[in-house]
């Protein structure tokens, strides 16, 4: 019997009147330590991603409400269900922003993706959230804080929204980084490594991940190493259980091995992309 661990809440940084909060779903069982964030500025809150399972989405909402400032908006980083399932359950009343490609996916395939997870029962939401606001690459001042948005293609996902706060040294990378957990691997590992190398050359020193605790440069470098070793293993012909066993041996300290079973049918077979 595994002890029931708490859901960590971390103040990742406090600088210039802004606080960064990270809420992480418990690392227990088949959980994949989804990390969602709150940027608390003087008058309002900006949130990033909505958690996966409904109970965690509700806890994340409860925590955001406990801060005592209005939630101005929530950004959805990409179309993987572990980032948007919780939006429908807990953030229906908040304006949701996402890349045009992410909104298109949710309109076209969101319901199929939701139904694909019927085995989760009421851990999955009843409806699909359709963001009404399009997030575009560029700068915006929100509540006196400078945000820089960008669209990153072909890494862990085809289209990813990144959010940077250059004056505060914070880069919200979401699933470009798996912090202390096993990565969700795709066919685009080579390009993914290049993007991570670019992050190491930047002035940012705090990287908020989509899974696990807020990361430093060490963890970014660790993700580059993980991807390099995984590409090499796949290049040597390791697949499925053999591949998984090899990676678990290489990285016994990384958490959330349930992710192998989520991505391997896509990486090594031709399972649907959602
Ligand atoms: Zn994810």
CSV table of C-alpha atoms and ligand atoms in Angstrom, one decimal:
chain,number,residue,atom,x,y,z
A,1,UNK,CA,0.0,0.0,0.0
A,2,UNK,CA,1.4,3.3,-1.1
A,3,UNK,CA,1.0,6.2,1.3
A,4,UNK,CA,-1.4,8.9,0.1
A,5,UNK,CA,0.9,11.8,-0.7
A,6,UNK,CA,-0.3,15.4,-0.6
A,7,UNK,CA,-0.6,17.6,-3.7
A,8,UNK,CA,2.4,19.9,-3.5
A,9,UNK,CA,1.8,23.6,-3.7
A,10,UNK,CA,4.9,25.6,-4.3
A,11,UNK,CA,5.6,29.4,-4.3
A,12,UNK,CA,8.2,29.1,-7.1
A,13,UNK,CA,9.2,32.8,-7.1
A,14,UNK,CA,8.3,36.1,-5.5
A,15,UNK,CA,9.7,39.1,-7.3
A,16,UNK,CA,8.7,42.6,-8.1
A,17,UNK,CA,5.3,42.3,-6.5
A,18,UNK,CA,4.5,39.1,-8.5
A,19,UNK,CA,4.1,35.6,-7.0
A,20,UNK,CA,4.3,32.4,-9.0
A,21,UNK,CA,2.4,29.5,-7.5
A,22,UNK,CA,2.6,25.9,-8.8
A,23,UNK,CA,0.0,23.3,-7.9
A,24,UNK,CA,1.0,19.7,-8.6
A,25,UNK,CA,-1.3,16.7,-8.5
A,26,UNK,CA,-0.1,14.0,-6.3
A,27,UNK,CA,2.8,11.8,-7.5
A,28,UNK,CA,1.0,8.6,-6.3
A,29,UNK,CA,-0.4,5.6,-8.3
A,30,UNK,CA,-0.8,6.3,-12.0
A,31,UNK,CA,-0.8,10.1,-11.6
A,32,UNK,CA,1.6,12.0,-13.8
A,33,UNK,CA,2.3,14.9,-11.5
A,34,UNK,CA,0.5,17.5,-13.6
A,35,UNK,CA,1.8,21.0,-12.8
A,36,UNK,CA,-0.5,24.0,-13.2
A,37,UNK,CA,0.5,27.6,-12.4
A,38,UNK,CA,-0.8,30.9,-11.1
A,39,UNK,CA,0.8,34.2,-11.8
A,40,UNK,CA,-0.4,36.5,-9.0
A,41,UNK,CA,0.1,40.2,-9.8
A,42,UNK,CA,-1.2,43.2,-7.9
A,43,UNK,CA,-4.9,43.0,-8.8
A,44,UNK,CA,-5.5,39.7,-10.5
A,45,UNK,CA,-4.5,36.1,-11.3
A,46,UNK,CA,-3.4,34.6,-14.6
A,47,UNK,CA,-3.6,30.8,-14.6
A,48,UNK,CA,-1.8,28.2,-16.9
A,49,UNK,CA,-3.5,24.9,-17.6
A,50,UNK,CA,-6.4,23.3,-15.8
A,51,UNK,CA,-5.2,19.9,-14.4
A,52,UNK,CA,-6.1,16.5,-15.7
A,53,UNK,CA,-8.5,14.7,-13.3
A,54,UNK,CA,-11.6,16.4,-12.1
A,55,UNK,CA,-10.8,16.2,-8.3
A,56,UNK,CA,-7.4,17.9,-8.9
A,57,UNK,CA,-8.9,20.6,-11.1
A,58,UNK,CA,-11.4,21.4,-8.3
A,59,UNK,CA,-8.6,21.5,-5.7
A,60,UNK,CA,-6.5,23.8,-8.0
A,61,UNK,CA,-9.5,26.1,-8.4
A,62,UNK,CA,-10.1,26.1,-4.6
A,63,UNK,CA,-6.5,27.1,-4.1
A,64,UNK,CA,-6.7,29.9,-6.7
A,65,UNK,CA,-9.9,31.2,-5.1
A,66,UNK,CA,-8.2,31.1,-1.7
A,67,UNK,CA,-5.7,33.8,-2.8
A,68,UNK,CA,-8.5,36.3,-2.8
A,69,UNK,CA,-8.0,38.0,-6.2
A,70,UNK,CA,-10.1,37.5,-9.3
A,71,UNK,CA,-8.9,35.1,-12.0
A,72,UNK,CA,-8.5,37.2,-15.1
A,73,UNK,CA,-7.9,34.4,-17.6
A,74,UNK,CA,-6.5,30.9,-18.0
A,75,UNK,CA,-4.1,29.8,-20.7
A,76,UNK,CA,-4.2,26.3,-22.1
A,77,UNK,CA,-0.7,25.4,-23.3
A,78,UNK,CA,-1.6,22.5,-25.7
A,79,UNK,CA,-4.1,19.9,-26.7
A,80,UNK,CA,-3.1,16.9,-24.5
A,81,UNK,CA,-6.0,16.0,-22.3
A,82,UNK,CA,-4.0,16.1,-19.1
A,83,UNK,CA,-3.9,19.9,-19.6
A,84,UNK,CA,-7.5,20.6,-20.6
A,85,UNK,CA,-9.7,18.0,-19.0
A,86,UNK,CA,-9.9,19.9,-15.8
A,87,UNK,CA,-10.9,23.2,-17.5
A,88,UNK,CA,-14.4,22.0,-18.2
A,89,UNK,CA,-14.8,20.8,-14.7
A,90,UNK,CA,-13.5,23.8,-12.7
A,91,UNK,CA,-12.9,26.9,-14.9
A,92,UNK,CA,-16.0,27.1,-17.1
A,93,UNK,CA,-16.7,30.7,-15.9
A,94,UNK,CA,-13.1,31.9,-16.8
A,95,UNK,CA,-12.0,33.2,-20.2
A,96,UNK,CA,-9.8,30.5,-21.7
A,97,UNK,CA,-7.0,31.4,-24.1
A,98,UNK,CA,-5.2,28.9,-26.5
A,99,UNK,CA,-3.4,28.7,-29.8
A,100,UNK,CA,-5.7,28.6,-32.8
A,101,UNK,CA,-4.5,25.1,-33.6
A,102,UNK,CA,-5.4,23.9,-30.1
A,103,UNK,CA,-8.9,25.5,-30.3
A,104,UNK,CA,-9.3,23.8,-33.7
A,105,UNK,CA,-8.3,20.4,-32.2
A,106,UNK,CA,-10.8,20.8,-29.3
A,107,UNK,CA,-13.6,21.6,-31.7
A,108,UNK,CA,-12.8,18.7,-34.1
A,109,UNK,CA,-11.5,16.0,-31.9
A,110,UNK,CA,-12.0,17.1,-28.3
A,111,UNK,CA,-15.2,15.0,-27.8
A,112,UNK,CA,-13.6,11.9,-29.3
A,113,UNK,CA,-10.6,12.4,-26.9
A,114,UNK,CA,-13.0,12.8,-24.0
A,115,UNK,CA,-14.9,9.7,-24.9
A,116,UNK,CA,-11.7,7.8,-25.3
A,117,UNK,CA,-11.2,8.2,-21.6
A,118,UNK,CA,-14.5,6.7,-20.6
A,119,UNK,CA,-12.7,4.2,-18.3
A,120,UNK,CA,-11.8,7.1,-16.0
A,121,UNK,CA,-15.5,7.5,-15.1
A,122,UNK,CA,-16.1,10.7,-13.2
A,123,UNK,CA,-12.4,11.5,-13.0
A,124,UNK,CA,-13.0,12.8,-16.6
A,125,UNK,CA,-15.2,15.9,-17.3
A,126,UNK,CA,-18.7,15.8,-18.8
A,127,UNK,CA,-18.0,18.3,-21.6
A,128,UNK,CA,-15.2,19.7,-23.7
A,129,UNK,CA,-14.1,23.3,-23.1
A,130,UNK,CA,-13.8,25.3,-26.2
A,131,UNK,CA,-11.5,28.4,-25.6
A,132,UNK,CA,-13.0,31.5,-27.1
A,133,UNK,CA,-9.8,33.6,-27.0
A,134,UNK,CA,-7.0,33.0,-29.4
A,135,UNK,CA,-3.4,33.3,-28.0
A,136,UNK,CA,-0.9,34.6,-30.5
A,137,UNK,CA,2.9,35.0,-30.5
A,138,UNK,CA,3.8,38.5,-29.2
A,139,UNK,CA,3.9,40.7,-26.1
A,140,UNK,CA,1.2,41.9,-23.8
A,141,UNK,CA,1.1,43.8,-20.6
A,142,UNK,CA,-1.4,42.3,-18.1
A,143,UNK,CA,-1.9,44.0,-14.7
A,144,UNK,CA,1.4,45.9,-15.2
A,145,UNK,CA,3.4,42.7,-15.9
A,146,UNK,CA,5.1,42.0,-19.3
A,147,UNK,CA,4.2,38.7,-20.9
A,148,UNK,CA,5.8,37.2,-24.0
A,149,UNK,CA,3.9,34.5,-25.8
A,150,UNK,CA,5.4,32.1,-28.4
A,151,UNK,CA,4.3,29.2,-30.4
A,152,UNK,CA,6.7,26.2,-30.4
A,153,UNK,CA,6.2,23.5,-33.0
A,154,UNK,CA,7.1,19.8,-33.1
A,155,UNK,CA,8.4,18.9,-29.7
A,156,UNK,CA,6.4,16.9,-27.1
A,157,UNK,CA,3.3,18.2,-29.0
A,158,UNK,CA,2.8,19.6,-32.5
A,159,UNK,CA,1.7,23.1,-31.2
A,160,UNK,CA,2.7,24.4,-27.8
A,161,UNK,CA,2.1,27.9,-26.3
A,162,UNK,CA,5.0,29.1,-24.1
A,163,UNK,CA,4.6,32.1,-21.8
A,164,UNK,CA,7.7,34.0,-20.7
A,165,UNK,CA,8.0,36.9,-18.2
A,166,UNK,CA,11.4,38.3,-19.2
A,167,UNK,CA,11.5,41.0,-16.5
A,168,UNK,CA,11.1,38.3,-13.8
A,169,UNK,CA,13.4,35.6,-15.3
A,170,UNK,CA,10.5,33.1,-15.6
A,171,UNK,CA,9.8,30.9,-18.5
A,172,UNK,CA,6.6,28.8,-18.4
A,173,UNK,CA,7.7,25.8,-20.6
A,174,UNK,CA,4.9,23.3,-19.7
A,175,UNK,CA,5.6,20.0,-21.5
A,176,UNK,CA,9.0,21.1,-22.9
A,177,UNK,CA,10.2,20.0,-19.5
A,178,UNK,CA,9.3,17.0,-17.3
A,179,UNK,CA,10.8,17.9,-14.0
A,180,UNK,CA,11.9,14.8,-12.0
A,181,UNK,CA,9.5,12.6,-13.9
A,182,UNK,CA,9.7,10.4,-17.0
A,183,UNK,CA,9.2,12.3,-20.3
A,184,UNK,CA,6.4,11.7,-22.8
A,185,UNK,CA,8.4,10.8,-25.9
A,186,UNK,CA,7.4,11.6,-29.5
A,187,UNK,CA,8.9,11.4,-33.0
A,188,UNK,CA,10.2,15.0,-32.7
A,189,UNK,CA,12.9,14.4,-30.0
A,190,UNK,CA,15.6,15.8,-32.2
A,191,UNK,CA,13.9,19.2,-32.6
A,192,UNK,CA,12.8,19.1,-29.0
A,193,UNK,CA,16.5,18.9,-27.9
A,194,UNK,CA,17.3,22.0,-30.1
A,195,UNK,CA,14.5,24.0,-28.4
A,196,UNK,CA,15.8,23.0,-24.9
A,197,UNK,CA,19.3,24.0,-25.9
A,198,UNK,CA,17.9,27.4,-26.9
A,199,UNK,CA,16.4,27.7,-23.4
A,200,UNK,CA,19.8,27.1,-21.8
A,201,UNK,CA,21.2,29.9,-23.8
A,202,UNK,CA,18.5,32.3,-22.7
A,203,UNK,CA,18.5,34.6,-19.7
A,204,UNK,CA,15.7,32.8,-17.9
A,205,UNK,CA,16.6,30.9,-14.7
A,206,UNK,CA,13.3,29.5,-13.6
A,207,UNK,CA,11.4,27.1,-15.8
A,208,UNK,CA,7.9,26.1,-14.9
A,209,UNK,CA,7.2,22.6,-16.1
A,210,UNK,CA,4.0,20.9,-17.1
A,211,UNK,CA,4.9,17.9,-14.9
A,212,UNK,CA,6.8,18.0,-11.6
A,213,UNK,CA,8.3,20.8,-9.6
A,214,UNK,CA,9.6,24.2,-11.1
A,215,UNK,CA,12.9,23.5,-12.7
A,216,UNK,CA,16.3,25.1,-13.0
A,217,UNK,CA,18.9,24.8,-15.8
A,218,UNK,CA,20.1,21.5,-14.4
A,219,UNK,CA,16.8,19.9,-15.1
A,220,UNK,CA,16.6,21.4,-18.6
A,221,UNK,CA,20.1,19.8,-19.2
A,222,UNK,CA,18.8,16.6,-17.7
A,223,UNK,CA,15.8,16.5,-20.1
A,224,UNK,CA,18.3,17.0,-23.0
A,225,UNK,CA,20.3,14.0,-21.7
A,226,UNK,CA,17.1,11.9,-21.3
A,227,UNK,CA,16.0,12.6,-24.9
A,228,UNK,CA,19.4,11.8,-26.2
A,229,UNK,CA,19.6,8.5,-24.4
A,230,UNK,CA,16.0,7.6,-25.5
A,231,UNK,CA,16.8,8.4,-29.2
A,232,UNK,CA,19.9,6.3,-29.0
A,233,UNK,CA,18.0,3.4,-27.5
A,234,UNK,CA,15.2,3.6,-30.1
A,235,UNK,CA,17.9,3.9,-32.8
A,236,UNK,CA,19.4,0.6,-31.5
A,237,UNK,CA,16.0,-1.0,-32.1
A,238,UNK,CA,14.7,-1.1,-28.5
A,239,UNK,CA,10.9,-0.9,-28.5
A,240,UNK,CA,8.0,-1.2,-26.1
A,241,UNK,CA,8.7,-3.3,-22.9
A,242,UNK,CA,12.4,-3.6,-23.7
A,243,UNK,CA,12.7,0.1,-24.3
A,244,UNK,CA,10.7,0.9,-21.1
A,245,UNK,CA,12.9,-1.5,-19.0
A,246,UNK,CA,16.1,0.1,-20.4
A,247,UNK,CA,14.9,3.7,-19.6
A,248,UNK,CA,13.7,2.7,-16.1
A,249,UNK,CA,17.2,1.2,-15.5
A,250,UNK,CA,18.8,4.4,-16.7
A,251,UNK,CA,16.6,6.7,-14.6
A,252,UNK,CA,15.5,4.8,-11.5
A,253,UNK,CA,15.0,8.2,-9.6
A,254,UNK,CA,12.5,9.7,-12.1
A,255,UNK,CA,8.9,9.4,-11.0
A,256,UNK,CA,5.6,8.7,-12.8
A,257,UNK,CA,6.5,5.7,-15.0
A,258,UNK,CA,2.8,5.4,-16.0
A,259,UNK,CA,3.6,7.8,-18.8
A,260,UNK,CA,5.4,5.0,-20.8
A,261,UNK,CA,2.1,3.2,-21.2
A,262,UNK,CA,0.4,6.4,-22.5
A,263,UNK,CA,2.9,7.3,-25.2
A,264,UNK,CA,4.4,3.9,-26.3
A,265,UNK,CA,1.4,2.9,-28.4
A,266,UNK,CA,1.9,6.1,-30.4
A,267,UNK,CA,5.7,6.1,-30.5
A,268,UNK,CA,6.1,2.5,-31.5
A,269,UNK,CA,2.7,1.7,-33.0
A,270,UNK,CA,0.2,3.7,-34.8
A,271,UNK,CA,-2.3,4.5,-32.1
A,272,UNK,CA,-4.3,7.7,-32.5
A,273,UNK,CA,-2.6,10.9,-31.5
A,274,UNK,CA,-5.2,11.5,-28.7
B,1,LIG,ZN1,1.3,16.9,-20.1
